[in-house]
Short mmCIF file of C-alpha atoms in Angstrom, two decimals:
data_model
loop_
_atom_site.label_atom_id
_atom_site.label_comp_id
_atom_site.label_asym_id
_atom_site.label_seq_id
_atom_site.Cartn_x
_atom_site.Cartn_y
_atom_site.Cartn_z
CA UNK M 1445 60.98 109.54 -48.80
CA UNK M 1446 61.40 110.29 -52.49
CA UNK M 1447 59.33 108.55 -55.17
CA UNK M 1448 61.28 107.72 -58.34
CA UNK M 1449 59.88 107.51 -61.85
CA UNK M 1450 59.92 103.72 -61.55
CA UNK M 1451 57.75 103.83 -58.42
CA UNK M 1452 60.47 102.57 -56.09
CA UNK M 1453 61.75 103.89 -52.80
CA UNK M 1454 64.70 106.26 -52.90
CA UNK M 1455 68.05 105.65 -51.29
CA UNK M 1456 68.85 108.17 -48.59
CA UNK M 1457 72.62 108.55 -48.97
CA UNK M 1458 72.35 112.22 -49.74
CA UNK M 1459 74.67 114.74 -51.26
CA UNK M 1460 74.85 118.16 -49.62
CA UNK M 1461 73.49 121.33 -51.17
CA UNK M 1462 76.92 121.91 -52.67
CA UNK M 1463 76.66 118.78 -54.80
CA UNK M 1464 73.13 117.53 -55.33
CA UNK M 1465 72.19 114.68 -57.60
CA UNK M 1466 68.90 113.97 -59.41
CA UNK M 1467 66.67 111.46 -57.67
CA UNK M 1468 65.27 109.86 -60.81
CA UNK M 1469 66.59 106.40 -59.93
CA UNK M 1470 65.55 102.86 -60.74
CA UNK M 1471 66.67 101.48 -57.38
CA UNK M 1472 65.85 102.36 -53.77
CA UNK M 1473 67.13 105.79 -52.80
CA UNK M 1474 69.16 105.96 -49.57
CA UNK M 1475 67.37 107.95 -46.86
CA UNK M 1476 67.95 111.56 -45.73
CA UNK M 1477 67.10 113.60 -42.55
CA UNK M 1478 64.02 112.98 -40.48
CA UNK M 1479 61.55 115.81 -40.98
CA UNK M 1480 60.45 115.58 -37.36
CA UNK M 1481 60.82 117.88 -34.38
CA UNK M 1482 64.23 119.42 -33.61
CA UNK M 1483 65.98 118.18 -30.48
CA UNK M 1484 66.72 121.08 -28.14
CA UNK M 1485 68.45 119.25 -25.28
CA UNK M 1486 70.73 116.26 -24.91
CA UNK M 1487 68.33 113.60 -26.17
CA UNK M 1488 69.62 110.90 -28.51
CA UNK M 1489 73.25 112.02 -28.25
CA UNK M 1490 74.25 108.58 -29.51
CA UNK M 1491 73.28 109.83 -32.99
CA UNK M 1492 76.27 110.60 -35.22
CA UNK M 1493 76.49 112.96 -38.18
CA UNK M 1494 78.77 111.49 -40.84
CA UNK M 1495 80.62 113.78 -43.24
CA UNK M 1496 81.93 111.64 -46.11
CA UNK M 1497 84.57 113.12 -48.39
CA UNK M 1498 84.93 116.89 -48.37
CA UNK M 1499 81.31 117.22 -47.19
CA UNK M 1500 80.09 115.88 -50.55
CA UNK M 1501 77.87 113.30 -48.84
CA UNK M 1502 76.12 113.44 -45.49
CA UNK M 1503 74.67 110.52 -43.55
CA UNK M 1504 73.56 109.65 -40.04
CA UNK M 1505 74.79 106.83 -37.79
CA UNK M 1506 74.57 105.42 -34.27
CA UNK M 1507 77.28 105.10 -31.64
CA UNK M 1508 76.78 101.49 -30.50
CA UNK M 1509 79.82 101.20 -28.23
CA UNK M 1510 82.85 103.24 -27.25
CA UNK M 1511 84.58 103.12 -30.64
CA UNK M 1512 82.10 101.97 -33.28
CA UNK M 1513 79.28 103.57 -35.26
CA UNK M 1514 76.63 101.56 -37.11
CA UNK M 1515 75.24 103.08 -40.32
CA UNK M 1516 74.23 102.21 -43.89
CA UNK M 1517 76.90 100.88 -46.25
CA UNK M 1518 75.26 102.77 -49.13
CA UNK M 1519 76.68 105.93 -47.55
CA UNK M 1520 80.11 104.80 -48.74
CA UNK M 1521 79.11 103.41 -52.16
CA UNK M 1522 80.26 105.10 -55.37
CA UNK M 1523 76.64 105.26 -56.51
CA UNK M 1524 74.21 104.57 -53.64
CA UNK M 1525 71.36 104.11 -56.11
CA UNK M 1526 73.20 101.25 -57.79
CA UNK M 1527 73.63 99.15 -54.63
CA UNK M 1528 75.21 99.09 -51.20
CA UNK M 1529 78.16 96.72 -51.78
CA UNK M 1530 81.41 98.31 -50.58
CA UNK M 1531 84.91 97.11 -49.74
CA UNK M 1532 86.01 96.44 -46.19
CA UNK M 1533 88.91 98.42 -44.76
CA UNK M 1534 89.78 102.09 -44.85
CA UNK M 1535 87.03 104.31 -46.31
CA UNK M 1536 87.59 105.45 -49.91
CA UNK M 1537 86.90 109.03 -48.81
CA UNK M 1538 87.97 110.68 -45.60
CA UNK M 1539 85.05 110.41 -43.19
CA UNK M 1540 84.42 112.08 -39.86
CA UNK M 1541 81.76 111.27 -37.28
CA UNK M 1542 80.40 113.99 -34.98
CA UNK M 1543 78.76 112.38 -31.97
CA UNK M 1544 76.71 114.10 -29.29
CA UNK M 1545 76.19 117.41 -31.08
CA UNK M 1546 72.42 117.83 -31.41
CA UNK M 1547 72.94 121.48 -32.39
CA UNK M 1548 75.57 121.62 -35.13
CA UNK M 1549 76.20 125.32 -34.47
CA UNK M 1550 77.81 124.40 -31.13
CA UNK M 1551 81.09 122.70 -30.27
CA UNK M 1552 79.60 120.10 -27.94
CA UNK M 1553 80.09 116.41 -28.54
CA UNK M 1554 83.14 114.80 -30.05
CA UNK M 1555 84.55 114.43 -33.56
CA UNK M 1556 86.39 111.30 -34.68
CA UNK M 1557 87.77 110.13 -37.99
CA UNK M 1558 86.44 106.85 -39.35
CA UNK M 1559 89.44 104.57 -39.95
CA UNK M 1560 87.89 101.24 -40.91
CA UNK M 1561 84.68 99.85 -42.41
CA UNK M 1562 83.22 96.40 -41.74
CA UNK M 1563 80.24 95.95 -44.12
CA UNK M 1564 77.54 93.31 -44.28
CA UNK M 1565 77.03 91.57 -47.61
CA UNK M 1566 73.37 90.65 -47.08
CA UNK M 1567 71.95 94.07 -46.16
CA UNK M 1568 72.64 97.80 -46.33
CA UNK M 1569 74.69 98.01 -43.15
CA UNK M 1570 78.26 98.78 -42.10
CA UNK M 1571 80.24 99.14 -38.88
CA UNK M 1572 82.54 102.18 -38.84
CA UNK M 1573 85.52 102.12 -36.50
CA UNK M 1574 86.50 105.44 -34.93
CA UNK M 1575 90.13 106.45 -34.53
CA UNK M 1576 89.79 106.73 -30.73
CA UNK M 1577 87.04 105.92 -28.23
CA UNK M 1578 84.28 108.43 -27.46
CA UNK M 1579 83.84 109.55 -23.85
CA UNK M 1580 80.91 111.06 -22.03
CA UNK M 1581 78.21 109.79 -24.42
CA UNK M 1582 76.10 106.73 -23.72
CA UNK M 1583 75.93 104.41 -26.74
CA UNK M 1584 72.67 102.93 -28.03
CA UNK M 1585 72.79 99.17 -27.63
CA UNK M 1586 71.78 96.86 -30.45
CA UNK M 1587 68.53 95.09 -29.58
CA UNK M 1588 68.11 91.33 -29.70
CA UNK M 1589 64.42 90.83 -30.53
CA UNK M 1590 62.57 91.74 -33.72
CA UNK M 1591 59.94 94.47 -33.73
CA UNK M 1592 56.42 93.36 -34.61
CA UNK M 1593 53.77 94.85 -36.85
CA UNK M 1594 52.16 97.92 -35.22
CA UNK M 1595 55.09 98.42 -32.83
CA UNK M 1596 55.88 102.08 -32.19
CA UNK M 1597 59.46 103.18 -32.92
CA UNK M 1598 61.39 106.43 -32.91
CA UNK M 1599 64.13 107.74 -35.15
CA UNK M 1600 66.69 110.56 -35.15
CA UNK M 1601 68.67 112.05 -38.03
CA UNK M 1602 70.40 115.07 -39.50
CA UNK M 1603 68.75 114.92 -42.94
CA UNK M 1604 66.63 117.37 -44.88
CA UNK M 1605 63.31 118.48 -43.41
CA UNK M 1606 60.12 119.82 -44.98
CA UNK M 1607 61.52 123.36 -45.07
CA UNK M 1608 65.32 123.13 -44.59
CA UNK M 1609 67.82 121.82 -47.13
CA UNK M 1610 70.74 121.38 -44.70
CA UNK M 1611 69.40 121.39 -41.12
CA UNK M 1612 71.58 122.59 -38.28
CA UNK M 1613 69.92 120.38 -35.67
CA UNK M 1614 69.19 116.77 -34.99
CA UNK M 1615 65.53 115.96 -35.69
CA UNK M 1616 63.48 113.11 -34.23
CA UNK M 1617 60.19 111.49 -35.19
CA UNK M 1618 57.85 108.56 -34.61
CA UNK M 1619 57.16 105.49 -36.75
CA UNK M 1620 54.78 102.55 -36.87
CA UNK M 1621 55.96 99.15 -38.13
CA UNK M 1622 53.80 98.11 -41.10
CA UNK M 1623 55.67 94.98 -42.16
CA UNK M 1624 58.56 92.83 -40.89
CA UNK M 1625 60.73 91.15 -43.52
CA UNK M 1626 63.80 88.93 -43.15
CA UNK M 1627 66.33 91.75 -43.19
CA UNK M 1628 64.26 94.91 -43.01
CA UNK M 1629 61.25 96.73 -41.64
CA UNK M 1630 58.59 98.67 -43.56
CA UNK M 1631 57.80 101.73 -41.43
CA UNK M 1632 55.65 104.84 -41.79
CA UNK M 1633 55.11 108.06 -39.92
CA UNK M 1634 57.51 110.99 -39.77
CA UNK M 1635 58.98 111.68 -43.23
CA UNK M 1636 62.52 110.36 -43.74
CA UNK M 1637 64.53 112.61 -46.04
CA UNK M 1638 67.92 112.87 -47.71
CA UNK M 1639 70.74 112.87 -45.16
CA UNK M 1640 69.01 110.33 -42.91
CA UNK M 1641 70.66 107.29 -44.41
CA UNK M 1642 71.87 105.12 -41.54
CA UNK M 1643 69.75 106.98 -38.98
CA UNK M 1644 68.89 104.99 -35.83
CA UNK M 1645 65.40 103.54 -35.57
CA UNK M 1646 64.94 102.57 -31.94
CA UNK M 1647 62.50 101.68 -29.21
CA UNK M 1648 62.23 101.52 -25.46
CA UNK M 1649 62.30 98.09 -23.84
CA UNK M 1650 62.09 97.64 -20.08
CA UNK M 1651 62.90 101.31 -19.62
CA UNK M 1652 66.04 101.18 -21.81
CA UNK M 1653 66.43 102.42 -25.39
CA UNK M 1654 67.73 99.88 -27.92
CA UNK M 1655 68.54 100.00 -31.62
CA UNK M 1656 66.07 98.07 -33.78
CA UNK M 1657 67.10 99.11 -37.31
CA UNK M 1658 68.76 101.83 -39.42
CA UNK M 1659 66.97 103.91 -42.05
CA UNK M 1660 68.03 103.13 -45.62
CA UNK M 1661 65.32 104.17 -48.12
CA UNK M 1662 62.08 106.15 -48.29
CA UNK M 1663 59.48 107.79 -50.49
CA UNK M 1664 60.51 111.16 -49.01
CA UNK M 1665 56.98 112.49 -48.92
CA UNK M 1666 56.97 115.71 -46.91
CA UNK M 1667 60.65 116.46 -47.58
CA UNK M 1668 61.83 119.72 -49.11
CA UNK M 1669 62.26 119.47 -52.89
CA UNK M 1670 59.75 116.72 -53.64
CA UNK M 1671 56.04 116.62 -54.43
CA UNK M 1672 55.69 113.03 -53.23
CA UNK M 1673 53.07 112.50 -50.52
CA UNK M 1674 53.90 108.98 -49.38
CA UNK M 1675 55.94 108.89 -46.15
CA UNK M 1676 56.75 105.18 -45.93
CA UNK M 1677 60.35 104.09 -45.40
CA UNK M 1678 62.59 101.03 -45.24
CA UNK M 1679 64.86 100.35 -42.26
CA UNK M 1680 67.48 97.60 -42.17
CA UNK M 1681 67.04 95.26 -39.20
CA UNK M 1682 69.89 94.79 -36.71
CA UNK M 1683 68.20 92.72 -33.97
CA UNK M 1684 69.61 89.43 -35.34
CA UNK M 1685 73.19 90.72 -35.64
CA UNK M 1686 74.43 90.75 -32.05
CA UNK M 1687 77.06 88.06 -32.64
CA UNK M 1688 78.29 89.74 -35.83
CA UNK M 1689 78.59 93.09 -34.06
CA UNK M 1690 80.59 91.63 -31.16
CA UNK M 1691 82.92 89.67 -33.44
CA UNK M 1692 83.42 92.56 -35.86
CA UNK M 1693 84.24 95.08 -33.12
CA UNK M 1694 86.58 92.79 -31.15
CA UNK M 1695 89.70 94.47 -32.59
CA UNK M 1696 89.29 97.37 -30.15
CA UNK M 1697 88.93 95.19 -27.03
CA UNK M 1698 91.51 95.16 -24.24
CA UNK M 1699 92.01 92.23 -21.81
CA UNK M 1700 90.07 94.08 -19.10
CA UNK M 1701 86.49 93.22 -18.13
CA UNK M 1702 83.97 94.31 -15.51
CA UNK M 1703 82.09 91.41 -13.93
CA UNK M 1704 78.74 91.87 -12.18
CA UNK M 1705 76.57 89.62 -10.02
CA UNK M 1706 73.11 90.56 -8.86
CA UNK M 1707 70.42 88.91 -6.77
CA UNK M 1708 66.79 89.07 -7.91
CA UNK M 1709 63.94 86.93 -6.66
CA UNK M 1710 66.44 85.16 -4.35
CA UNK M 1711 68.29 83.89 -7.45
CA UNK M 1712 71.79 84.85 -8.59
CA UNK M 1713 72.65 86.30 -12.02
CA UNK M 1714 75.88 87.31 -13.73
CA UNK M 1715 76.96 89.59 -16.61
CA UNK M 1716 80.22 90.88 -18.09
CA UNK M 1717 80.97 94.34 -19.52
CA UNK M 1718 83.92 94.42 -21.92
CA UNK M 1719 86.20 97.35 -22.72
CA UNK M 1720 83.99 98.27 -25.70
CA UNK M 1721 81.26 98.90 -23.08
CA UNK M 1722 79.19 95.96 -24.31
CA UNK M 1723 77.34 93.83 -21.72
CA UNK M 1724 76.68 90.13 -22.08
CA UNK M 1725 73.24 88.73 -21.33
CA UNK M 1726 72.62 87.99 -17.66
CA UNK M 1727 73.00 84.29 -16.97
CA UNK M 1728 71.53 82.30 -14.06
CA UNK M 1729 74.55 81.33 -11.95
CA UNK M 1730 72.82 78.50 -10.08
CA UNK M 1731 71.91 76.82 -13.36
CA UNK M 1732 75.61 76.68 -14.15
CA UNK M 1733 77.13 76.18 -10.69
CA UNK M 1734 74.42 74.28 -8.80
CA UNK M 1735 71.47 75.34 -6.68
CA UNK M 1736 72.07 76.57 -3.14
CA UNK M 1737 68.54 77.65 -2.22
CA UNK M 1738 67.54 81.25 -1.67
CA UNK M 1739 70.38 83.78 -2.06
CA UNK M 1740 70.36 86.88 0.12
CA UNK M 1741 73.44 88.65 -1.17
CA UNK M 1742 76.53 88.07 -3.33
CA UNK M 1743 80.00 89.53 -3.78
CA UNK M 1744 82.85 88.78 -6.16
CA UNK M 1745 86.55 89.33 -6.85
CA UNK M 1746 88.86 88.45 -9.73
CA UNK M 1747 92.33 86.88 -9.75
CA UNK M 1748 94.21 86.32 -13.03
CA UNK M 1749 91.09 86.03 -15.14
CA UNK M 1750 89.26 83.73 -12.71
CA UNK M 1751 86.27 85.31 -11.01
CA UNK M 1752 85.35 84.14 -7.50
CA UNK M 1753 81.71 84.63 -6.52
CA UNK M 1754 80.61 84.31 -2.89
CA UNK M 1755 76.90 83.92 -2.23
CA UNK M 1756 75.33 84.37 1.19
CA UNK M 1757 72.45 81.94 1.41
CA UNK M 1758 69.24 82.37 3.35
CA UNK M 1759 70.62 79.61 5.60
CA UNK M 1760 73.43 81.95 6.70
CA UNK M 1761 76.09 79.91 4.89
CA UNK M 1762 78.69 81.44 2.55
CA UNK M 1763 79.00 79.49 -0.71
CA UNK M 1764 81.87 79.81 -3.18
CA UNK M 1765 81.97 79.31 -6.93
CA UNK M 1766 84.45 80.34 -9.61
CA UNK M 1767 83.97 81.47 -13.19
CA UNK M 1768 86.97 80.48 -15.27
CA UNK M 1769 88.32 82.65 -18.12
CA UNK M 1770 86.54 80.42 -20.66
CA UNK M 1771 83.18 81.21 -18.99
CA UNK M 1772 82.75 77.80 -17.34
CA UNK M 1773 81.51 77.75 -13.74
CA UNK M 1774 82.90 75.57 -10.93
CA UNK M 1775 80.19 73.99 -8.72
CA UNK M 1776 79.24 75.88 -5.56
CA UNK M 1777 80.72 74.64 -2.29
CA UNK M 1778 79.86 75.71 1.28
CA UNK M 1779 82.67 77.36 3.25
CA UNK M 1780 81.46 76.68 6.79
CA UNK M 1781 84.14 74.05 7.46
CA UNK M 1782 86.89 76.52 6.50
CA UNK M 1783 85.47 79.83 7.75
CA UNK M 1784 83.65 78.47 10.77
CA UNK M 1785 80.05 79.14 11.73
CA UNK M 1786 79.09 82.79 12.22
CA UNK M 1787 75.70 83.36 13.79
CA UNK M 1788 73.51 86.05 12.24
CA UNK M 1789 75.75 86.61 9.22
CA UNK M 1790 73.93 89.22 7.10
CA UNK M 1791 76.42 91.06 4.85
CA UNK M 1792 79.69 90.09 3.11
CA UNK M 1793 82.23 91.81 0.87
CA UNK M 1794 85.30 90.37 -0.87
CA UNK M 1795 88.35 91.80 -2.64
CA UNK M 1796 91.34 90.57 -4.60
CA UNK M 1797 94.69 90.89 -2.81
CA UNK M 1798 96.89 89.81 -5.71
CA UNK M 1799 97.06 86.01 -5.41
CA UNK M 1800 94.84 85.96 -2.30
CA UNK M 1801 91.36 87.15 -1.36
CA UNK M 1802 90.18 89.24 1.57
CA UNK M 1803 86.67 88.70 2.97
CA UNK M 1804 84.70 90.65 5.56
CA UNK M 1805 81.28 90.05 7.04
CA UNK M 1806 78.80 91.35 9.60
CA UNK M 1807 77.38 88.84 12.05
CA UNK M 1808 75.93 89.09 15.52
CA UNK M 1809 76.52 92.84 15.58
CA UNK M 1810 80.27 92.50 14.99
CA UNK M 1811 82.69 92.77 12.05
CA UNK M 1812 84.73 89.73 10.95
CA UNK M 1813 87.54 89.11 8.47
CA UNK M 1814 89.04 86.15 6.62
CA UNK M 1815 91.68 85.51 3.96
CA UNK M 1816 91.86 82.89 1.21
CA UNK M 1817 95.48 81.97 0.60
CA UNK M 1818 97.12 81.33 -2.76
CA UNK M 1819 96.27 77.62 -2.54
CA UNK M 1820 92.54 78.41 -2.28
CA UNK M 1821 92.18 77.64 1.44
CA UNK M 1822 90.24 80.03 3.70
CA UNK M 1823 91.29 80.82 7.28
CA UNK M 1824 88.77 80.99 10.13
CA UNK M 1825 86.80 84.17 10.72
CA UNK M 1826 88.76 86.71 12.78
CA UNK M 1827 87.04 89.30 14.99
CA UNK M 1828 87.83 92.78 13.59
CA UNK M 1829 85.72 94.44 16.27
CA UNK M 1830 88.07 93.02 18.92
CA UNK M 1831 91.10 94.48 17.15
CA UNK M 1832 89.82 97.81 15.76
CA UNK M 1833 87.07 98.63 18.26
CA UNK M 1834 83.43 97.70 18.56
CA UNK M 1835 80.80 99.48 16.45
CA UNK M 1836 77.15 99.48 17.44
CA UNK M 1837 74.73 97.75 15.05
CA UNK M 1838 76.82 97.56 11.84
CA UNK M 1839 74.53 97.30 8.80
CA UNK M 1840 76.73 97.53 5.70
CA UNK M 1841 80.34 96.64 4.87
CA UNK M 1842 82.91 96.93 2.08
CA UNK M 1843 86.54 95.87 1.58
CA UNK M 1844 89.27 96.73 -0.95
CA UNK M 1845 93.01 96.52 -1.48
CA UNK M 1846 94.93 99.81 -1.55
CA UNK M 1847 98.64 99.38 -2.17
CA UNK M 1848 99.83 96.71 0.27
CA UNK M 1849 97.05 97.36 2.78
CA UNK M 1850 93.43 96.31 3.21
CA UNK M 1851 90.80 99.02 3.72
CA UNK M 1852 87.41 98.23 5.27
CA UNK M 1853 84.37 100.50 5.43
CA UNK M 1854 81.35 99.98 7.68
CA UNK M 1855 78.03 101.72 8.28
CA UNK M 1856 77.17 101.56 12.00
CA UNK M 1857 76.20 103.61 15.08
CA UNK M 1858 72.93 104.86 13.57
CA UNK M 1859 73.95 105.49 9.94
CA UNK M 1860 77.52 106.71 10.46
CA UNK M 1861 80.31 105.66 8.07
CA UNK M 1862 83.63 104.31 9.37
CA UNK M 1863 86.97 103.30 7.87
CA UNK M 1864 89.88 101.17 9.11
CA UNK M 1865 93.16 99.90 7.62
CA UNK M 1866 94.79 96.48 8.00
CA UNK M 1867 98.49 96.75 7.13
CA UNK M 1868 100.55 94.21 5.17
CA UNK M 1869 101.59 92.49 8.41
CA UNK M 1870 97.99 91.89 9.44
CA UNK M 1871 97.78 94.61 12.07
CA UNK M 1872 94.51 96.54 12.37
CA UNK M 1873 94.29 100.28 13.03
CA UNK M 1874 91.37 101.97 14.75
CA UNK M 1875 88.07 103.02 13.22
CA UNK M 1876 87.91 106.56 11.85
CA UNK M 1877 84.56 108.21 11.19
CA UNK M 1878 84.15 109.32 7.58
CA UNK M 1879 80.95 111.19 8.40
CA UNK M 1880 82.99 113.56 10.60
CA UNK M 1881 85.04 114.77 7.65
CA UNK M 1882 84.24 118.31 6.52
CA UNK M 1883 81.57 118.23 3.82
CA UNK M 1884 80.61 114.60 4.46
CA UNK M 1885 76.96 113.55 4.59
CA UNK M 1886 75.68 113.36 8.14
CA UNK M 1887 73.85 110.09 7.58
CA UNK M 1888 74.82 107.08 5.44
CA UNK M 1889 72.95 103.88 4.60
CA UNK M 1890 75.55 102.06 2.46
CA UNK M 1891 79.18 102.38 1.39
CA UNK M 1892 81.46 100.94 -1.31
CA UNK M 1893 85.29 101.12 -1.59
CA UNK M 1894 87.83 100.47 -4.34
CA UNK M 1895 91.53 101.28 -4.63
CA UNK M 1896 92.97 103.17 -7.60
CA UNK M 1897 96.47 104.14 -8.65
CA UNK M 1898 99.26 103.23 -6.28
CA UNK M 1899 97.71 104.12 -2.93
CA UNK M 1900 94.42 106.00 -3.36
CA UNK M 1901 91.07 104.88 -1.97
CA UNK M 1902 87.84 105.74 -3.80
CA UNK M 1903 84.57 105.65 -1.84
CA UNK M 1904 80.87 106.06 -2.64
CA UNK M 1905 78.50 106.80 0.22
CA UNK M 1906 74.73 106.35 -0.09
CA UNK M 1907 72.49 108.65 1.93
CA UNK M 1908 69.15 107.39 3.30
CA UNK M 1909 67.28 109.81 1.01
CA UNK M 1910 68.99 108.36 -2.09
CA UNK M 1911 71.81 110.88 -2.30
CA UNK M 1912 75.18 109.62 -3.55
CA UNK M 1913 78.49 111.15 -2.54
CA UNK M 1914 81.97 110.35 -3.83
CA UNK M 1915 85.22 110.99 -1.98
CA UNK M 1916 88.82 109.81 -2.25
CA UNK M 1917 91.43 109.17 0.42
CA UNK M 1918 94.85 110.00 -0.98
CA UNK M 1919 98.06 108.12 -0.27
CA UNK M 1920 99.03 110.74 2.35
CA UNK M 1921 95.88 109.94 4.33
CA UNK M 1922 94.03 113.14 3.42
CA UNK M 1923 90.45 113.01 2.16
CA UNK M 1924 89.37 115.03 -0.87
CA UNK M 1925 86.25 117.17 -1.10
CA UNK M 1926 82.97 115.28 -1.48
CA UNK M 1927 81.32 115.24 -4.91
CA UNK M 1928 77.68 114.69 -5.79
CA UNK M 1929 76.93 111.59 -7.88
CA UNK M 1930 73.15 111.60 -7.61
CA UNK M 1931 71.37 113.93 -10.03
CA UNK M 1932 74.43 114.78 -12.20
CA UNK M 1933 75.45 111.18 -12.91
CA UNK M 1934 73.25 108.48 -11.40
CA UNK M 1935 69.85 110.13 -11.08
CA UNK M 1936 67.57 110.39 -8.08
CA UNK M 1937 65.40 108.09 -6.01
CA UNK M 1938 65.91 105.39 -3.37
CA UNK M 1939 69.15 103.38 -3.58
CA UNK M 1940 69.05 99.85 -2.20
CA UNK M 1941 72.56 98.61 -3.08
CA UNK M 1942 75.98 99.92 -4.13
CA UNK M 1943 79.24 98.32 -5.24
CA UNK M 1944 82.58 99.56 -6.59
CA UNK M 1945 85.57 98.20 -8.51
CA UNK M 1946 88.65 99.42 -10.35
CA UNK M 1947 89.04 98.25 -13.94
CA UNK M 1948 92.23 99.15 -15.80
CA UNK M 1949 92.82 101.92 -13.22
CA UNK M 1950 89.39 103.47 -13.77
CA UNK M 1951 86.88 103.58 -10.91
CA UNK M 1952 83.51 101.92 -11.56
CA UNK M 1953 80.47 102.09 -9.35
CA UNK M 1954 77.09 100.43 -9.72
CA UNK M 1955 73.88 100.96 -7.78
CA UNK M 1956 70.33 99.70 -7.67
CA UNK M 1957 68.01 102.70 -7.82
CA UNK M 1958 64.23 102.40 -8.10
CA UNK M 1959 64.63 98.71 -8.89
CA UNK M 1960 67.04 99.34 -11.82
CA UNK M 1961 70.79 98.76 -12.04
CA UNK M 1962 72.80 101.86 -12.94
CA UNK M 1963 76.54 101.91 -13.65
CA UNK M 1964 79.11 104.62 -14.24
CA UNK M 1965 82.87 105.10 -14.64
CA UNK M 1966 85.22 107.71 -13.23
CA UNK M 1967 88.19 108.26 -15.54
CA UNK M 1968 91.70 108.99 -14.34
CA UNK M 1969 91.17 112.69 -15.10
CA UNK M 1970 88.23 112.81 -12.68
CA UNK M 1971 85.44 112.99 -15.27
CA UNK M 1972 82.41 110.70 -15.01
CA UNK M 1973 80.62 108.81 -17.73
CA UNK M 1974 76.81 109.14 -17.96
CA UNK M 1975 75.04 106.26 -16.27
CA UNK M 1976 74.27 103.19 -18.34
CA UNK M 1977 71.88 100.34 -17.56
CA UNK M 1978 72.96 96.77 -18.34
CA UNK M 1979 70.47 95.40 -20.87
CA UNK M 1980 68.37 92.41 -19.92
CA UNK M 1981 68.97 92.70 -16.18
CA UNK M 1982 66.57 90.64 -14.05
CA UNK M 1983 63.57 92.47 -12.66
CA UNK M 1984 63.65 93.95 -9.17
CA UNK M 1985 67.27 93.23 -8.17
CA UNK M 1986 68.04 93.53 -4.47
CA UNK M 1987 71.84 93.38 -4.26
CA UNK M 1988 74.83 93.49 -6.58
CA UNK M 1989 78.59 93.16 -6.67
CA UNK M 1990 81.15 94.17 -9.28
CA UNK M 1991 84.82 93.36 -9.80
CA UNK M 1992 87.56 93.61 -12.41
CA UNK M 1993 89.03 90.68 -14.31
CA UNK M 1994 91.89 90.54 -16.79
CA UNK M 1995 92.26 87.74 -19.29
#
């Protein structure tokens, strides 16, 4: 970072080579590009290059959710050296954000215009709203705990390096925290240069990257055009701003939410993902809805903003609770008196049927079904195996609504996948074997269904070796070709649970792989989002369920 004549750090809100300004300033200089190693792959694609005005100022930012970038407010100040106070609203100069383009000579990534600024008044920080959401790039979530002295952090930026005035690549480097102040961090390590103002300073926590701060000023030692040797820098903290970020970005939310429950350590936890792609912290459901002992598995479904969670206890009893739109939980109640006793119950799945719910379960080597009517009353378990045909040793089950019908999937007969339809009159068809379809996996350990559009069924099949296959059954009854979801989208390794849901007509699936929850979205055009990991998930989850809700 650049050293001024007054001995202060230099602001990093840099002009380009076409319009440079002297750095003999009496106030901190905004930061520039990190003089670290160039990124050659797809690392840190959440980093945004900001072009402010007609390329007269260049900064760096971070995509923190689908439609918002976090950066330094000094990037938008008339004179960054004189302070970072700026007006909220439309930027004074036309600004574009290029996200996901680590090599600026390519056309990868996406370009969006910045249409609104929401600045802080107590620190050099601003939220920049993009004209439309970004797809195909995983945001960097804002962390919630402060770094400590000697913590190791990383950074990424498009600023000047030791030998390049206007770099064509994203550069990354390492930092050590030297001091933690109320609103900022003192860091040292890789030189931070002009063009790096607003650059993400991040860390890995529980295997997930999170944003700790943004670069705002530096000595610029080691940067082209300066003889300064000091490499220390200042980064503005963001770990205490989670509430401000959520409130300030709420204008881009829709009524749709994804709800998730997961079991870990025999306890039940819940989180919500909003349409900005932000997850809430996982809460302990039994603390809010009452203890029911050890939980083996859980499933959920939403009706008109109210989320019903069904928990299968270690005692073989199905318990029901509801999460109201205001976030309040209704106490758990056992359903044995309504459903009836089912010996050996080991798996359940539930789906919304409009104003009613459909429930399926595996018990005693057979498949059963129940319905909760609009008044909230469940009917007794009905024997699906008696109506659709018996399957040997069923081990996994899923249910969803498709049009006016109910579709059920089961893994049975030594890892084969089956499908059956219950029509709107309550009549069951016969089991059809999915694993006999051309291109299907020959062996399946788990399956998850969800309906999309008017009459299409989406399915994810888990192979015993951890493979993941996606297929759709169209309204005419034909199955599409199978696609691979493992390496390309959701990684590799053992999968112990899978769930699926449709949120605002987009197909979501979540898995537990290697003890970590992974989630992805399939858009209407058939493209998939990169996998994201809900932050703060409980350790070693064993089962999960997801559903849509609409406020």
